[in-house]
Amino acid sequence: MKKTILGELEELVLLVVAASSEDVYGVPVMEQLQVLTGRSFTVSAVHTTLYRLEEKGFLSSSVGGATAERGGRRKRLFALTAAGGRVLLDIQQMRQQLWQSIPIGKLELLGL
């Protein structure tokens, strides 16, 4: 079976959605990414990634209620799917195997 490989931003966005206690929309995902990584992200890049993850079946979405602060527009809320949870576990396992394959002391020899 072929393993799913996600891009860095896809993995980060999926992790942020998975870590959320409720369904989330783009702006809070972007803000959390910026806090956790110290990098800047545009809301359009995050939205594109959310939609791509939904197309891949790793997220589901629903439309929330309209709010006055958004000029009556409704938010698209995203949630992790079972397939999204499985791909995160697969990625975690792969990364652990890669880290464990680094010979003991190799990073220290490099001054790290």
PDB file of C-alpha atoms in Angstrom:
ATOM      1  CA  MET A   1       0.000   0.000   0.000  1.00  0.00           C
ATOM      2  CA  LYS A   2       1.320   3.426  -0.972  1.00  0.00           C
ATOM      3  CA  LYS A   3       1.870   5.838   1.930  1.00  0.00           C
ATOM      4  CA  THR A   4       0.361   9.306   1.771  1.00  0.00           C
ATOM      5  CA  ILE A   5       2.927  12.071   1.904  1.00  0.00           C
ATOM      6  CA  LEU A   6       1.733  15.519   2.862  1.00  0.00           C
ATOM      7  CA  GLY A   7       3.473  18.809   2.218  1.00  0.00           C
ATOM      8  CA  GLU A   8       4.773  20.685   5.248  1.00  0.00           C
ATOM      9  CA  LEU A   9       1.916  23.192   5.341  1.00  0.00           C
ATOM     10  CA  GLU A  10      -0.653  20.425   4.836  1.00  0.00           C
ATOM     11  CA  GLU A  11       0.789  18.509   7.781  1.00  0.00           C
ATOM     12  CA  LEU A  12       0.892  21.597  10.003  1.00  0.00           C
ATOM     13  CA  VAL A  13      -2.674  22.620   9.143  1.00  0.00           C
ATOM     14  CA  LEU A  14      -3.927  19.076   9.728  1.00  0.00           C
ATOM     15  CA  LEU A  15      -2.180  18.997  13.110  1.00  0.00           C
ATOM     16  CA  VAL A  16      -3.697  22.342  14.149  1.00  0.00           C
ATOM     17  CA  VAL A  17      -7.195  21.173  13.188  1.00  0.00           C
ATOM     18  CA  ALA A  18      -6.645  17.863  15.000  1.00  0.00           C
ATOM     19  CA  ALA A  19      -5.484  19.687  18.140  1.00  0.00           C
ATOM     20  CA  SER A  20      -8.560  21.928  18.206  1.00  0.00           C
ATOM     21  CA  SER A  21     -11.301  21.028  20.649  1.00  0.00           C
ATOM     22  CA  GLU A  22     -13.994  22.101  18.191  1.00  0.00           C
ATOM     23  CA  ASP A  23     -14.427  22.723  14.470  1.00  0.00           C
ATOM     24  CA  VAL A  24     -12.272  25.613  13.267  1.00  0.00           C
ATOM     25  CA  TYR A  25     -12.147  28.055  10.373  1.00  0.00           C
ATOM     26  CA  GLY A  26      -9.216  29.552   8.501  1.00  0.00           C
ATOM     27  CA  VAL A  27      -8.240  32.597  10.584  1.00  0.00           C
ATOM     28  CA  PRO A  28      -7.744  30.760  13.914  1.00  0.00           C
ATOM     29  CA  VAL A  29      -5.793  28.042  12.076  1.00  0.00           C
ATOM     30  CA  MET A  30      -3.544  30.718  10.542  1.00  0.00           C
ATOM     31  CA  GLU A  31      -3.047  32.439  13.900  1.00  0.00           C
ATOM     32  CA  GLN A  32      -2.171  29.161  15.633  1.00  0.00           C
ATOM     33  CA  LEU A  33       0.303  28.290  12.882  1.00  0.00           C
ATOM     34  CA  GLN A  34       2.000  31.652  13.298  1.00  0.00           C
ATOM     35  CA  VAL A  35       2.250  31.246  17.078  1.00  0.00           C
ATOM     36  CA  LEU A  36       3.595  27.700  16.905  1.00  0.00           C
ATOM     37  CA  THR A  37       6.055  28.167  14.034  1.00  0.00           C
ATOM     38  CA  GLY A  38       7.028  31.828  14.340  1.00  0.00           C
ATOM     39  CA  ARG A  39       6.406  32.161  10.603  1.00  0.00           C
ATOM     40  CA  SER A  40       3.944  34.263   8.638  1.00  0.00           C
ATOM     41  CA  PHE A  41       1.131  32.646   6.677  1.00  0.00           C
ATOM     42  CA  THR A  42      -1.525  34.278   4.538  1.00  0.00           C
ATOM     43  CA  VAL A  43      -5.137  33.390   5.171  1.00  0.00           C
ATOM     44  CA  SER A  44      -5.483  32.486   1.476  1.00  0.00           C
ATOM     45  CA  ALA A  45      -2.650  29.927   1.755  1.00  0.00           C
ATOM     46  CA  VAL A  46      -4.343  28.402   4.798  1.00  0.00           C
ATOM     47  CA  HIS A  47      -7.760  28.338   3.094  1.00  0.00           C
ATOM     48  CA  THR A  48      -6.290  26.698  -0.013  1.00  0.00           C
ATOM     49  CA  THR A  49      -4.649  24.075   2.194  1.00  0.00           C
ATOM     50  CA  LEU A  50      -7.849  23.438   4.170  1.00  0.00           C
ATOM     51  CA  TYR A  51      -9.813  22.893   0.936  1.00  0.00           C
ATOM     52  CA  ARG A  52      -7.077  20.625  -0.486  1.00  0.00           C
ATOM     53  CA  LEU A  53      -7.108  18.511   2.701  1.00  0.00           C
ATOM     54  CA  GLU A  54     -10.889  18.286   2.440  1.00  0.00           C
ATOM     55  CA  GLU A  55     -10.606  17.129  -1.199  1.00  0.00           C
ATOM     56  CA  LYS A  56      -8.174  14.419  -0.050  1.00  0.00           C
ATOM     57  CA  GLY A  57     -10.734  13.282   2.559  1.00  0.00           C
ATOM     58  CA  PHE A  58      -8.620  14.270   5.594  1.00  0.00           C
ATOM     59  CA  LEU A  59     -10.969  17.063   6.697  1.00  0.00           C
ATOM     60  CA  SER A  60     -14.705  17.598   6.494  1.00  0.00           C
ATOM     61  CA  SER A  61     -16.425  20.958   6.532  1.00  0.00           C
ATOM     62  CA  SER A  62     -19.748  22.515   7.332  1.00  0.00           C
ATOM     63  CA  VAL A  63     -21.072  26.031   7.122  1.00  0.00           C
ATOM     64  CA  GLY A  64     -21.571  27.806  10.449  1.00  0.00           C
ATOM     65  CA  GLY A  65     -24.020  30.524  11.292  1.00  0.00           C
ATOM     66  CA  ALA A  66     -23.744  34.069   9.986  1.00  0.00           C
ATOM     67  CA  THR A  67     -22.277  36.662  12.344  1.00  0.00           C
ATOM     68  CA  ALA A  68     -22.568  40.443  12.427  1.00  0.00           C
ATOM     69  CA  GLU A  69     -18.796  40.804  12.780  1.00  0.00           C
ATOM     70  CA  ARG A  70     -18.406  39.085   9.400  1.00  0.00           C
ATOM     71  CA  GLY A  71     -21.035  41.267   7.720  1.00  0.00           C
ATOM     72  CA  GLY A  72     -23.606  38.479   7.829  1.00  0.00           C
ATOM     73  CA  ARG A  73     -21.324  36.001   6.059  1.00  0.00           C
ATOM     74  CA  ARG A  74     -21.101  32.425   7.249  1.00  0.00           C
ATOM     75  CA  LYS A  75     -17.878  30.639   8.222  1.00  0.00           C
ATOM     76  CA  ARG A  76     -16.772  27.310   6.763  1.00  0.00           C
ATOM     77  CA  LEU A  77     -15.793  25.141   9.734  1.00  0.00           C
ATOM     78  CA  PHE A  78     -13.351  22.247   9.360  1.00  0.00           C
ATOM     79  CA  ALA A  79     -13.025  19.025  11.360  1.00  0.00           C
ATOM     80  CA  LEU A  80     -10.634  16.086  11.229  1.00  0.00           C
ATOM     81  CA  THR A  81     -11.926  12.883   9.593  1.00  0.00           C
ATOM     82  CA  ALA A  82     -10.923   9.320  10.439  1.00  0.00           C
ATOM     83  CA  ALA A  83      -8.758   9.279   7.287  1.00  0.00           C
ATOM     84  CA  GLY A  84      -7.073  12.474   8.480  1.00  0.00           C
ATOM     85  CA  GLY A  85      -6.368  10.906  11.858  1.00  0.00           C
ATOM     86  CA  ARG A  86      -4.907   7.814  10.188  1.00  0.00           C
ATOM     87  CA  VAL A  87      -2.597   9.839   7.957  1.00  0.00           C
ATOM     88  CA  LEU A  88      -1.348  11.814  10.981  1.00  0.00           C
ATOM     89  CA  LEU A  89      -0.586   8.568  12.826  1.00  0.00           C
ATOM     90  CA  ASP A  90       1.216   7.235   9.732  1.00  0.00           C
ATOM     91  CA  ILE A  91       3.312  10.404   9.503  1.00  0.00           C
ATOM     92  CA  GLN A  92       4.137  10.284  13.211  1.00  0.00           C
ATOM     93  CA  GLN A  93       5.251   6.654  12.898  1.00  0.00           C
ATOM     94  CA  MET A  94       7.372   7.405   9.825  1.00  0.00           C
ATOM     95  CA  ARG A  95       9.067  10.346  11.552  1.00  0.00           C
ATOM     96  CA  GLN A  96       9.786   8.255  14.662  1.00  0.00           C
ATOM     97  CA  GLN A  97      11.388   5.554  12.491  1.00  0.00           C
ATOM     98  CA  LEU A  98      13.528   8.142  10.729  1.00  0.00           C
ATOM     99  CA  TRP A  99      14.671   9.712  14.017  1.00  0.00           C
ATOM    100  CA  GLN A 100      15.462   6.302  15.466  1.00  0.00           C
ATOM    101  CA  SER A 101      17.596   5.479  12.418  1.00  0.00           C
ATOM    102  CA  ILE A 102      20.043   8.313  13.191  1.00  0.00           C
ATOM    103  CA  PRO A 103      23.125   6.743  14.796  1.00  0.00           C
ATOM    104  CA  ILE A 104      23.597   7.591  18.472  1.00  0.00           C
ATOM    105  CA  GLY A 105      25.971  10.538  18.857  1.00  0.00           C
ATOM    106  CA  LYS A 106      25.915  11.569  15.195  1.00  0.00           C
ATOM    107  CA  LEU A 107      24.168  14.883  15.832  1.00  0.00           C
ATOM    108  CA  GLU A 108      26.486  15.635  18.770  1.00  0.00           C
ATOM    109  CA  LEU A 109      29.512  15.072  16.513  1.00  0.00           C
ATOM    110  CA  LEU A 110      28.110  17.778  14.283  1.00  0.00           C
ATOM    111  CA  GLY A 111      27.956  20.191  17.213  1.00  0.00           C
ATOM    112  CA  LEU A 112      24.189  20.006  17.520  1.00  0.00           C
TER     113      LEU A 112
END
